[in-house]
Coordinates of C-alpha atoms in Angstrom, one line a residue:
X1372 CA -39.4 52.7 -2.0
X1373 CA -38.2 51.8 -5.7
X1374 CA -40.0 49.2 -8.5
X1375 CA -39.0 46.1 -7.5
X1376 CA -40.0 46.6 -3.8
X1377 CA -43.5 47.8 -4.8
X1378 CA -43.9 45.0 -6.6
X1379 CA -42.9 43.0 -4.1
X1380 CA -45.3 44.8 -1.6
X1381 CA -48.4 44.5 -4.1
X1382 CA -48.0 40.8 -4.6
X1383 CA -47.5 40.1 -0.9
X1384 CA -49.5 42.7 1.1
X1385 CA -52.7 41.0 0.9
X1386 CA -51.7 37.5 2.2
X1387 CA -49.8 38.4 5.1
X1388 CA -49.3 36.0 7.5
X1389 CA -50.8 37.8 10.9
X1390 CA -50.2 35.5 13.8
X1391 CA -52.4 36.3 17.4
X1392 CA -49.9 36.3 19.7
X1393 CA -50.2 35.1 23.5
X1394 CA -48.6 38.0 24.8
X1395 CA -51.0 40.6 23.6
X1396 CA -53.2 39.0 26.4
X1397 CA -50.5 38.1 29.1
X1398 CA -52.6 39.6 32.4
X1399 CA -55.7 38.1 31.2
X1400 CA -53.6 34.9 31.0
X1401 CA -51.9 35.5 34.2
X1402 CA -55.7 35.1 35.7
X1403 CA -56.9 32.7 33.5
X1404 CA -59.6 35.0 32.1
X1405 CA -58.3 34.1 28.8
X1406 CA -57.1 30.5 28.1
X1407 CA -55.0 28.8 25.0
X1408 CA -58.8 27.7 23.8
X1409 CA -59.6 31.2 23.7
X1410 CA -56.7 32.3 21.5
X1411 CA -58.1 30.3 18.8
X1412 CA -61.5 32.1 19.0
X1413 CA -60.2 35.6 19.0
X1414 CA -57.3 34.6 16.0
X1415 CA -60.6 32.9 13.8
X1416 CA -62.6 36.0 14.5
X1417 CA -59.7 38.4 13.3
X1418 CA -58.8 36.7 10.2
X1419 CA -55.6 35.9 11.2
X1420 CA -53.4 32.8 10.1
X1421 CA -52.6 31.5 13.4
X1422 CA -51.8 31.7 17.2
X1423 CA -48.4 31.6 18.6
X1424 CA -48.8 30.7 22.4
X1425 CA -46.3 30.0 25.4
X1426 CA -46.3 26.6 27.1
X1427 CA -46.7 28.6 30.0
X1428 CA -49.7 30.9 29.1
X1429 CA -52.8 30.2 31.1
X1430 CA -50.9 29.4 34.5
X1431 CA -53.1 26.2 35.7
X1432 CA -54.6 25.8 32.2
X1433 CA -51.6 26.3 30.1
X1434 CA -50.4 23.6 27.6
X1435 CA -47.9 22.5 29.6
X1436 CA -50.5 21.3 32.4
X1437 CA -52.9 19.7 29.5
X1438 CA -53.2 16.1 29.1
X1439 CA -52.7 14.4 25.9
X1440 CA -56.5 14.6 25.4
X1441 CA -56.8 18.2 25.7
X1442 CA -53.7 18.9 23.6
X1443 CA -54.7 16.7 20.8
X1444 CA -58.5 18.6 21.1
X1445 CA -56.4 22.2 20.7
X1446 CA -54.8 20.8 17.6
X1447 CA -57.8 19.6 16.1
X1448 CA -60.1 23.0 17.1
X1449 CA -56.9 25.0 15.6
X1450 CA -57.1 22.8 12.2
X1451 CA -61.0 23.0 11.7
X1452 CA -60.4 26.8 12.3
X1453 CA -57.9 26.9 9.5
X1454 CA -55.3 28.5 12.1
X1455 CA -51.4 27.3 12.3
X1456 CA -50.1 27.1 16.0
X1457 CA -46.4 28.1 17.0
X1458 CA -45.2 27.0 20.5
X1459 CA -42.8 29.5 22.2
X1460 CA -40.6 28.7 25.1
X1461 CA -38.5 30.6 27.1
X1462 CA -35.0 28.6 27.6
X1463 CA -32.7 26.3 25.1
X1464 CA -31.8 23.6 27.7
X1465 CA -32.7 20.1 26.9
X1466 CA -35.3 19.3 29.3
X1467 CA -37.4 22.7 28.5
X1468 CA -37.2 22.0 24.4
X1469 CA -38.0 18.5 25.0
X1470 CA -41.2 19.9 26.7
X1471 CA -42.1 22.4 24.1
X1472 CA -41.6 19.8 21.5
X1473 CA -43.7 17.3 22.8
X1474 CA -46.6 20.0 23.3
X1475 CA -46.0 21.1 20.1
X1476 CA -46.3 17.8 18.4
X1477 CA -49.1 16.3 20.4
X1478 CA -51.2 19.9 19.5
X1479 CA -50.6 19.6 15.7
X1480 CA -48.0 23.0 16.1
X1481 CA -45.9 23.6 13.1
X1482 CA -43.0 25.5 14.7
X1483 CA -41.0 26.2 18.0
X1484 CA -39.6 29.0 19.5
X1485 CA -36.6 29.4 21.9
X1486 CA -34.3 31.7 23.3
X1487 CA -31.3 31.1 25.8
X1488 CA -31.0 32.5 29.5
X1489 CA -27.9 31.5 30.7
X1490 CA -25.6 33.4 33.0
X1491 CA -22.0 34.0 32.4
X1492 CA -19.3 35.6 29.8
X1493 CA -20.3 35.7 26.7
X1494 CA -18.3 33.1 25.2
X1495 CA -19.3 30.7 27.9
X1496 CA -23.0 31.6 27.1
X1497 CA -22.7 31.0 23.1
X1498 CA -20.3 27.9 23.6
X1499 CA -23.5 26.4 25.8
X1500 CA -26.4 27.4 23.1
X1501 CA -24.4 26.0 20.4
X1502 CA -24.4 22.9 22.5
X1503 CA -28.4 23.8 22.7
X1504 CA -28.7 24.1 19.0
X1505 CA -26.8 20.6 18.4
X1506 CA -29.5 19.1 20.6
X1507 CA -32.2 20.3 19.1
X1508 CA -30.4 19.3 15.5
X1509 CA -29.8 15.6 17.0
X1510 CA -33.0 14.8 18.7
X1511 CA -35.4 17.0 16.1
X1512 CA -34.2 18.3 12.7
X1513 CA -36.7 15.4 11.3
X1514 CA -39.8 15.7 13.9
X1515 CA -41.6 18.2 11.0
X1516 CA -41.1 21.2 13.2
X1517 CA -39.1 24.3 12.1
X1518 CA -37.0 26.0 15.2
X1519 CA -36.4 29.7 15.3
X1520 CA -34.3 31.4 18.0
X1521 CA -35.5 34.8 19.2
X1522 CA -33.1 37.6 19.2
X1523 CA -33.9 38.3 23.3
X1524 CA -32.4 41.6 24.5
X1525 CA -28.9 39.8 25.4
X1526 CA -26.8 38.7 22.5
X1527 CA -26.4 41.1 19.6
X1528 CA -27.4 40.2 15.8
X1529 CA -23.7 39.5 14.4
X1530 CA -23.8 37.0 17.6
X1531 CA -26.9 35.2 16.6
X1532 CA -26.8 34.9 13.0
X1533 CA -23.0 33.4 13.6
X1534 CA -25.2 30.7 15.7
X1535 CA -27.5 29.9 13.0
X1536 CA -24.7 29.8 10.2
X1537 CA -22.8 27.6 12.8
X1538 CA -25.7 25.4 13.1
X1539 CA -25.5 23.8 9.7
X1540 CA -29.6 23.3 10.7
X1541 CA -31.8 23.9 7.7
X1542 CA -34.5 24.2 10.2
X1543 CA -33.7 26.4 12.5
X1544 CA -33.7 30.3 11.5
X1545 CA -34.2 33.4 13.3
X1546 CA -37.1 35.3 14.9
X1547 CA -36.8 39.1 15.1
X1548 CA -38.5 41.2 17.3
X1549 CA -39.2 44.6 17.0
X1550 CA -37.6 46.0 20.4
X1551 CA -35.3 43.4 21.9
X1552 CA -32.1 44.2 20.1
X1553 CA -32.4 47.6 22.4
X1554 CA -31.3 46.1 25.3
X1555 CA -28.3 44.4 23.5
X1556 CA -27.4 48.2 22.6
X1557 CA -28.6 47.9 19.2
X1558 CA -30.8 50.1 17.1
X1559 CA -33.4 48.6 15.2
X1560 CA -33.0 49.0 11.4
X1561 CA -29.2 48.3 11.3
X1562 CA -30.2 45.0 13.5
X1563 CA -32.8 43.8 10.8
X1564 CA -30.2 44.8 8.2
X1565 CA -27.6 42.4 10.0
X1566 CA -30.1 39.4 10.4
X1567 CA -32.0 39.9 7.5
X1568 CA -30.7 36.5 5.9
X1569 CA -31.7 34.4 8.6
X1570 CA -35.5 36.0 9.7
X1571 CA -38.4 33.7 8.7
X1572 CA -40.6 35.1 12.1
X1573 CA -41.4 38.3 13.7
X1574 CA -42.8 39.8 16.7
X1575 CA -44.4 42.8 15.8
X1576 CA -44.4 45.4 18.9
X1577 CA -43.4 49.2 19.4
X1578 CA -41.5 50.8 22.7
X1579 CA -40.2 53.8 24.1
X1580 CA -36.3 53.5 24.0
X1581 CA -34.6 54.5 27.8
X1582 CA -31.2 55.7 27.7
X1583 CA -29.7 54.3 31.0
X1584 CA -26.0 54.7 32.0
X1585 CA -24.2 53.3 29.2
X1586 CA -26.9 51.2 27.9
X1587 CA -30.4 51.1 26.2
X1588 CA -33.8 49.3 27.8
X1589 CA -37.2 49.6 26.4
X1590 CA -40.7 50.0 27.4
X1591 CA -43.3 48.4 25.4
X1592 CA -46.0 50.6 24.2
X1593 CA -49.0 51.0 22.2
X1594 CA -48.1 50.5 18.8
X1595 CA -47.4 53.7 16.9
X1596 CA -46.9 55.4 20.1
X1597 CA -43.1 54.3 20.5
X1598 CA -39.8 55.4 19.4
X1599 CA -39.1 52.2 16.6
X1600 CA -39.5 52.6 12.7
X1601 CA -42.7 50.8 12.6
X1602 CA -43.8 51.0 9.1
X1603 CA -39.9 51.0 7.9
X1604 CA -39.6 47.8 9.6
X1605 CA -42.7 46.0 8.3
X1606 CA -41.8 47.1 4.8
X1607 CA -37.9 46.1 4.9
X1608 CA -39.4 42.3 6.4
X1609 CA -42.4 42.0 3.7
X1610 CA -39.6 42.7 0.9
X1611 CA -37.2 40.0 2.6
X1612 CA -37.0 37.0 -0.3
X1613 CA -36.2 37.1 -3.8
X1614 CA -39.0 35.5 -5.5
X1615 CA -41.0 34.4 -2.4
X1616 CA -41.7 36.1 1.0
X1617 CA -39.0 34.9 3.3
X1618 CA -40.6 35.5 6.4
X1619 CA -43.5 33.3 7.1
X1620 CA -45.2 34.5 10.2
X1621 CA -45.8 37.7 11.6
X1622 CA -46.8 37.9 15.7
X1623 CA -48.9 40.3 17.0
X1624 CA -47.4 41.0 20.1
X1625 CA -48.8 44.1 21.9
X1626 CA -47.2 44.3 25.3
X1627 CA -48.1 47.5 27.1
X1628 CA -46.0 48.2 30.1
X1629 CA -43.4 45.7 29.5
X1630 CA -40.4 46.9 30.6
X1631 CA -36.9 45.2 29.9
X1632 CA -33.5 47.0 30.9
X1633 CA -30.0 47.1 29.5
X1634 CA -27.9 43.9 28.9
X1635 CA -24.9 44.9 26.9
X1636 CA -23.1 48.6 27.2
X1637 CA -21.3 50.8 25.3
X1638 CA -17.4 50.3 26.1
X1639 CA -17.8 46.8 27.1
X1640 CA -14.8 44.4 26.4
X1641 CA -15.3 41.5 23.8
X1642 CA -16.4 39.1 26.6
X1643 CA -18.6 40.5 28.6
X1644 CA -20.6 39.2 31.8
X1645 CA -24.5 37.8 30.7
X1646 CA -26.6 38.3 33.7
X1647 CA -29.4 36.0 34.5
X1648 CA -32.4 37.0 33.8
X1649 CA -36.2 35.4 34.4
X1650 CA -38.4 34.9 31.5
X1651 CA -40.6 37.8 30.4
X1652 CA -43.7 39.2 32.5
X1653 CA -45.3 42.4 32.7
X1654 CA -46.0 43.2 36.3
X1655 CA -49.6 42.7 37.3
X1656 CA -51.5 46.7 38.6
X1657 CA -51.8 46.8 42.5
X1658 CA -55.5 48.2 41.6
X1659 CA -58.3 48.3 39.0
X1660 CA -57.2 44.9 37.7
X1661 CA -60.9 44.6 35.7
X1662 CA -60.2 48.0 34.2
X1663 CA -56.5 46.9 33.5
X1664 CA -57.6 43.5 31.6
X1665 CA -59.9 45.1 29.8
X1666 CA -57.3 47.4 28.5
X1667 CA -54.6 44.6 27.4
X1668 CA -57.8 43.4 25.3
X1669 CA -58.4 46.3 23.8
X1670 CA -54.9 46.9 23.2
X1671 CA -54.3 43.7 21.3
X1672 CA -57.2 44.1 19.3
X1673 CA -56.1 47.7 18.4
X1674 CA -52.9 46.6 17.1
X1675 CA -54.8 44.0 15.0
X1676 CA -56.3 47.3 13.1
X1677 CA -53.1 49.6 13.3
X1678 CA -51.0 47.2 11.8
X1679 CA -53.6 46.3 8.9
X1680 CA -53.8 50.0 8.6
X1681 CA -50.1 50.3 8.2
X1682 CA -49.9 47.5 5.5
X1683 CA -52.9 49.3 3.4
X1684 CA -50.5 52.7 3.4
X1685 CA -47.7 50.4 2.0
X1686 CA -50.2 48.6 -0.4
X1687 CA -51.3 52.2 -1.6
X1688 CA -48.1 54.0 -1.9
X1689 CA -46.5 50.7 -3.7
X1690 CA -49.4 51.2 -6.1
X1691 CA -48.5 54.7 -6.8
X1692 CA -44.7 53.9 -7.5
X1693 CA -45.8 51.3 -10.1
X1694 CA -48.6 53.7 -11.5

């Protein structure tokens, strides 16, 4: 840590915009034990900046199933608690985006995250994603929302950066996930370096890197128990932005037991086949469900404390550098 970085840490650390992420409560929300409104209560209790919630979180009680009155009430509750809302969805086609944007606007959200899930050769997939981005730009550039494209296991960092650069869409940027580059056969720190100029939002998690055949999978785990350079990633992300913070939202996405296989491989040609995949899901346990749900809740809260402890360590190290 040099003095310029230390000064950034000292100036920014107390106001790091931490967001509760619904996936940290994925199993509880699958069982409808926690609903989107409950996330607001938890975020408020933990003194967080906001929530990141998927349109399908909460199953039959999700925001995608809510009528306009409930969406408005959800937004009003968030506002009354001083919480920002980000809406997430797991595809990039027009119908999926239209649904997410409608929910975002009716609930007073500020941002929408998406990622593509197409099958085909890489060139075909990238061409389709470019079309999707232009659809979002044409219809929603002036909606008041920002949009983030998440690096999500199949596309490499330079491919994502090129999509952003070619879009000519100031309201669109990248969401950096601590682990998802692994499945594209990349390492976290080089991936961060490649995407750094385009990142405005983050998903924080830890994972074990699983070497399989000629690729890499990842198994998410309790933060601090994985293979990721957790503290270094946080440090570098906080330092992005010359005069003001570049990253505007850090989602606390503890997702213990989530597994994702390799999607990109060593030795692949320059136009590899990208397989179809379902949206992210963690398997429900076959027994002791109540115990697992309680553990998931505890893991999510513990991650908040763990991240804040790491931030405190960075602050102390920065003060030492400046002194």
